[in-house]
Short mmCIF file of C-alpha atoms in Angstrom, two decimals:
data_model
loop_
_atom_site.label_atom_id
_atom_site.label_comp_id
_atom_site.label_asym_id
_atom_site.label_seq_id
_atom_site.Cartn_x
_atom_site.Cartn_y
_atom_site.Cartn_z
CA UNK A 1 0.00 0.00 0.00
CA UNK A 2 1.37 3.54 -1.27
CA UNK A 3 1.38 6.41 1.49
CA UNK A 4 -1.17 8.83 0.96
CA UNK A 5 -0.24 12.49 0.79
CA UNK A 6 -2.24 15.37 1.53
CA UNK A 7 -2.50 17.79 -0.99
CA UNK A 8 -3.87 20.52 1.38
CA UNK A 9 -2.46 22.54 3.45
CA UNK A 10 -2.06 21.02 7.35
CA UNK A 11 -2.58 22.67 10.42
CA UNK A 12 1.27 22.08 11.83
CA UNK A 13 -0.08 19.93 14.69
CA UNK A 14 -0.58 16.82 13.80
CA UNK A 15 0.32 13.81 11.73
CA UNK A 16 -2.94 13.27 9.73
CA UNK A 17 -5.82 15.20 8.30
CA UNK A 18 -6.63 18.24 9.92
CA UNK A 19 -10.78 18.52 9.67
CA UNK A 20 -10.70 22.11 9.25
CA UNK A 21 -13.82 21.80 7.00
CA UNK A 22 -15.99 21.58 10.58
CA UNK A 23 -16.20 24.61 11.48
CA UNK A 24 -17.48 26.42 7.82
CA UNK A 25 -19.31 22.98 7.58
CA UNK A 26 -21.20 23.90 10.70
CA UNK A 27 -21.98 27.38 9.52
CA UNK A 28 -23.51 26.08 6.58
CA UNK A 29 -25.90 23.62 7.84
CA UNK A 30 -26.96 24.98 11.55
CA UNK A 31 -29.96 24.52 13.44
CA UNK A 32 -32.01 26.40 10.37
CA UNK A 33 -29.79 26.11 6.97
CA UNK A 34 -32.59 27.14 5.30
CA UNK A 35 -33.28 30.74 7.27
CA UNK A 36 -31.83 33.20 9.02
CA UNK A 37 -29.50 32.14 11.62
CA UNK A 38 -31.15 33.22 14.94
CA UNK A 39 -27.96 32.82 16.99
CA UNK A 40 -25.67 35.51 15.08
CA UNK A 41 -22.95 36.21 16.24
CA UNK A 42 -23.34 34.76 19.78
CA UNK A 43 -22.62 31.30 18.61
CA UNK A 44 -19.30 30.34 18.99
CA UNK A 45 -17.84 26.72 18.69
CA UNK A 46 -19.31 24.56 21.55
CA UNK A 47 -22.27 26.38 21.30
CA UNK A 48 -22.26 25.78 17.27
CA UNK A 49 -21.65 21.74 17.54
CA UNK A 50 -24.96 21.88 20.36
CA UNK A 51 -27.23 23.66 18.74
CA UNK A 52 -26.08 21.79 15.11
CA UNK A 53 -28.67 19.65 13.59
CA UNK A 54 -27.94 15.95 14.10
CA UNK A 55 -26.45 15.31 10.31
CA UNK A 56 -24.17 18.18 10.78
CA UNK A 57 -23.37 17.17 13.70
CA UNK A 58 -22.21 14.48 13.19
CA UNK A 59 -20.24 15.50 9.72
CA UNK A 60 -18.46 17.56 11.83
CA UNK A 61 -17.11 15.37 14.05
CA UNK A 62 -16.43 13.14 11.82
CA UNK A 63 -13.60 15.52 10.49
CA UNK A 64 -12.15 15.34 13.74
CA UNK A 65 -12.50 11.05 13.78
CA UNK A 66 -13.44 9.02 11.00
CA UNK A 67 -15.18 6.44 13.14
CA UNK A 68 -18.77 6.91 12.41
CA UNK A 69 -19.55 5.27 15.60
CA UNK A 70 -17.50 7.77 17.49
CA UNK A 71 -18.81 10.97 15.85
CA UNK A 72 -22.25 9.52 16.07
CA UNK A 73 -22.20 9.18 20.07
CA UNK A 74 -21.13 12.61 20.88
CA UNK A 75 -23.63 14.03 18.83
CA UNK A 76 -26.76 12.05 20.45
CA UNK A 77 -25.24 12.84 23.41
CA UNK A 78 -25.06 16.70 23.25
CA UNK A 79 -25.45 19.16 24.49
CA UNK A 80 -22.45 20.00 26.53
CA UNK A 81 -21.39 22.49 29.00
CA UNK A 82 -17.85 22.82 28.82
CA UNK A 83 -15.31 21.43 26.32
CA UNK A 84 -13.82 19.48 29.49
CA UNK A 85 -16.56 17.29 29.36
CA UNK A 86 -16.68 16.99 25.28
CA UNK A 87 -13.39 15.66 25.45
CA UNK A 88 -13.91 13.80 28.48
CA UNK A 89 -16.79 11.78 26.48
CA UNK A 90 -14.48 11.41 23.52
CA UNK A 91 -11.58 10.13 25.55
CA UNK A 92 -14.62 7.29 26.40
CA UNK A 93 -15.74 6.59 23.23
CA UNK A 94 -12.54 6.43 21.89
CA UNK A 95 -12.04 3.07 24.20
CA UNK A 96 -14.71 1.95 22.88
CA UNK A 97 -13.98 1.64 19.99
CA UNK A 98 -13.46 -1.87 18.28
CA UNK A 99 -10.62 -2.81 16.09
CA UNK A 100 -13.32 -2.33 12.85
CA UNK A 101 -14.25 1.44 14.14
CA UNK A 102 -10.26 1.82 14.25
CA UNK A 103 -9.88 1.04 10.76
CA UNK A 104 -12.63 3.34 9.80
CA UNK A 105 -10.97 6.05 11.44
CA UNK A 106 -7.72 5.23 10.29
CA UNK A 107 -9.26 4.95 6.93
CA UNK A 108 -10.25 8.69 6.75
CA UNK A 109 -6.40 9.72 7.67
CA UNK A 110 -3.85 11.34 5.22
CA UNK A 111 -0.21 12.31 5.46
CA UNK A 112 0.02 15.50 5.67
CA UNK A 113 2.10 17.68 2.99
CA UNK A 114 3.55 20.47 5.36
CA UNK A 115 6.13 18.14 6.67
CA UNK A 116 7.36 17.54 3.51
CA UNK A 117 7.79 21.24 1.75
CA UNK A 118 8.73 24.77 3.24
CA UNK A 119 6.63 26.93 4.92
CA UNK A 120 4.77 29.63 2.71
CA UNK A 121 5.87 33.05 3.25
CA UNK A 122 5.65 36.84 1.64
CA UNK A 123 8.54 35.92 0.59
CA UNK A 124 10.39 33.39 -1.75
CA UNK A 125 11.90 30.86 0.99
CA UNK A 126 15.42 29.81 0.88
CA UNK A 127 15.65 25.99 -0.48
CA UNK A 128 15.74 23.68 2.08
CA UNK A 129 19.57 22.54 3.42
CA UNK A 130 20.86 19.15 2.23
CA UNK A 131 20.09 17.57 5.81
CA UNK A 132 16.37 18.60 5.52
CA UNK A 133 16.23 16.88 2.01
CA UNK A 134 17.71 13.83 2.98
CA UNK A 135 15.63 13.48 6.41
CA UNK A 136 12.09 14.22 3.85
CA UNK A 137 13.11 11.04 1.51
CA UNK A 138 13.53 9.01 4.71
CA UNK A 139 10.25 10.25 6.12
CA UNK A 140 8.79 9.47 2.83
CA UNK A 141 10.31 6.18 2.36
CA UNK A 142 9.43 5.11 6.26
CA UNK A 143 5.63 5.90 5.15
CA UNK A 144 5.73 3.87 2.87
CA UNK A 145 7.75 0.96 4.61
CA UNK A 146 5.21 1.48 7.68
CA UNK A 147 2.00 1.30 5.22
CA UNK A 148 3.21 -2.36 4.19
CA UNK A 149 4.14 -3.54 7.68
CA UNK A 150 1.06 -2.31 9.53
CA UNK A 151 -1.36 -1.93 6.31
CA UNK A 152 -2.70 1.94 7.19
CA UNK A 153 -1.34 5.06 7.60
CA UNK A 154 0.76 6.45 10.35
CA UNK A 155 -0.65 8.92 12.54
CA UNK A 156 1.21 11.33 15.47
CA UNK A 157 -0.56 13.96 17.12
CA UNK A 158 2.45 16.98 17.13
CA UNK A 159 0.25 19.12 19.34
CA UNK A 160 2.56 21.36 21.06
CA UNK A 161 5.56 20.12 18.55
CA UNK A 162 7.73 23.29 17.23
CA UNK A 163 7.78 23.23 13.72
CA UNK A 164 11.00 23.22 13.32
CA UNK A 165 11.36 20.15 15.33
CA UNK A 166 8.14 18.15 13.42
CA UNK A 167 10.40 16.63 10.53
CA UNK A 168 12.56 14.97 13.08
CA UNK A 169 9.93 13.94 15.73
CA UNK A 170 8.04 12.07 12.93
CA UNK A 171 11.08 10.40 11.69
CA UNK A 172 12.17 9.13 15.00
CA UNK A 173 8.80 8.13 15.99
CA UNK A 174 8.20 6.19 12.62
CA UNK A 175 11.27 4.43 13.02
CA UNK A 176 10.96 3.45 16.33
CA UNK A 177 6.84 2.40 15.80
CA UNK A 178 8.57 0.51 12.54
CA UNK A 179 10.10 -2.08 14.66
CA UNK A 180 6.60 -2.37 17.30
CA UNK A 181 4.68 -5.78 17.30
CA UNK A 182 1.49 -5.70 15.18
CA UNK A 183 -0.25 -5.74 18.64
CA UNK A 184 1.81 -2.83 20.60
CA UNK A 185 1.44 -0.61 17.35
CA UNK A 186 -2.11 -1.22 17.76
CA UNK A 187 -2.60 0.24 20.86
CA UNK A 188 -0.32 2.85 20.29
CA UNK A 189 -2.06 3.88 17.35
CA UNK A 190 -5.35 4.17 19.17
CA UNK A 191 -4.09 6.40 21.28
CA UNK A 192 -2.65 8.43 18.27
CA UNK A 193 -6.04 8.72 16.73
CA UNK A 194 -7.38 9.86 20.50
CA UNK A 195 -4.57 12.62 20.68
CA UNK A 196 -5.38 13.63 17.34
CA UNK A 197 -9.02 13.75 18.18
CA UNK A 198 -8.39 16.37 21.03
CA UNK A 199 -6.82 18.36 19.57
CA UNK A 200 -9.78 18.87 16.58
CA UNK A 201 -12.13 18.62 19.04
CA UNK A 202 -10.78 21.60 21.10
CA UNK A 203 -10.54 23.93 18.05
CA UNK A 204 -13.71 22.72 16.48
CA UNK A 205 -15.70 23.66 19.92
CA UNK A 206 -13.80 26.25 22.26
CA UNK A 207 -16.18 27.30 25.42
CA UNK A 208 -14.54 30.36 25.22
CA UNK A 209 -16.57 33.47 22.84
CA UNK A 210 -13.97 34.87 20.25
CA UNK A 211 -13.77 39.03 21.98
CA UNK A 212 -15.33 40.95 19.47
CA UNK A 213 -14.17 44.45 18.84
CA UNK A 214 -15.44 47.15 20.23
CA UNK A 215 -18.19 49.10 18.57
CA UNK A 216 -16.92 53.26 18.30
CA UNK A 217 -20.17 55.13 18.81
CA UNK A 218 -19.61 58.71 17.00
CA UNK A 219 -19.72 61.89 19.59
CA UNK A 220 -23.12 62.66 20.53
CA UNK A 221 -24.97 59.77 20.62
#
């Protein structure tokens, strides 16, 4: 089996497709697609994901784990008060999960491009040193290599990983998960796709409001 790539563009924190389609996805298809949108700009994300009809919901979290059965359960079993206890309820259904929901999930991850090409900026980046080169065909080539062993996709969560230190983290880690037993990679891979869930889950839903600018009322009024 070939590694699969990412075309788009990656959040920098993690090893596998980022689900930043859940949030717009949200917007589009709230409570009341098809009128106005009562909640304006009081919604934010937790409050988004509750008030969500079931379908989007769901879609939604989905983009955060590809196990239907996952996404499925924490949106029958909203609403929430706090992101604590979303993510407390998807540390539990992740547990859950059986080895056919895993594969589901794992199914629905990519490799991610960013770790393989230079950072856009306003301005033309230098080429990447020799060292970087070399240590993107081995990252490339221990894809691949893992992919045959293990027969899906390897998945990190780099939440909280510089990203100047994400190349080399992923390179270790895939050849040190290379050499696992079918059953230890297992687990560890679970608990991957449970990082990696988190961290989606805590930017798809914040309980905090974004702080809206203040309004500048003209003199006089």
């Amino acid at each position: 089996m070939a590694a699969r790539f990412d075309s788009s563009p990656a959040d920098g924190g993690s090893l596998a497709g980022d689900g930043g389609i859940a949030l717009s996805y949200l917007d589009r298809h709230g409570p009341d697609h098809h009128g106005p949108d009562h909640h304006g700009l009081d919604r934010h994300g937790l409050d988004r994901l509750n008030s969500a009809a079931p379908g989007a919901a769901e879609a939604a979290l989905l983009a955060c784990c590809g196990s239907r059965r996952w996404a499925r359960r924490l949106a029958d079993l909203r609403p929430y008060p706090d992101l604590r206890t979303l993510l407390s309820t998807a540390e539990h259904a992740a547990r859950d999960l059986s080895p056919a929901d895993l594969a589901e999930a794992l199914a629905d991850e990519t490799v991610p491009q960013h770790l393989f090409t230079s950072p856009h900026r306003a301005t033309v980046p230098a080429p990447p040193s020799p060292a970087t080169e070399a240590a993107r065909r081995a990252l490339r080539r221990a894809h691949a290599a893992y992919e045959q062993r293990f027969g899906h996709v390897f998945v990190l969560c780099l939440d909280g990983c510089r990203p100047g230190e994400a190349l080399d983290r992923s390179l270790a880690a895939l050849r040190t998960r290379l050499a696992a037993a079918p059953a230890d990679e297992a687990a560890v891979t679970a608990a991957e796709l449970a990082r990696l869930a988190r961290g989606r889950l805590a930017r798809l839903a914040p309980d905090t409001p974004p702080i809206r600018p203040r309004t500048v009322r003209p003199c006089g009024t």
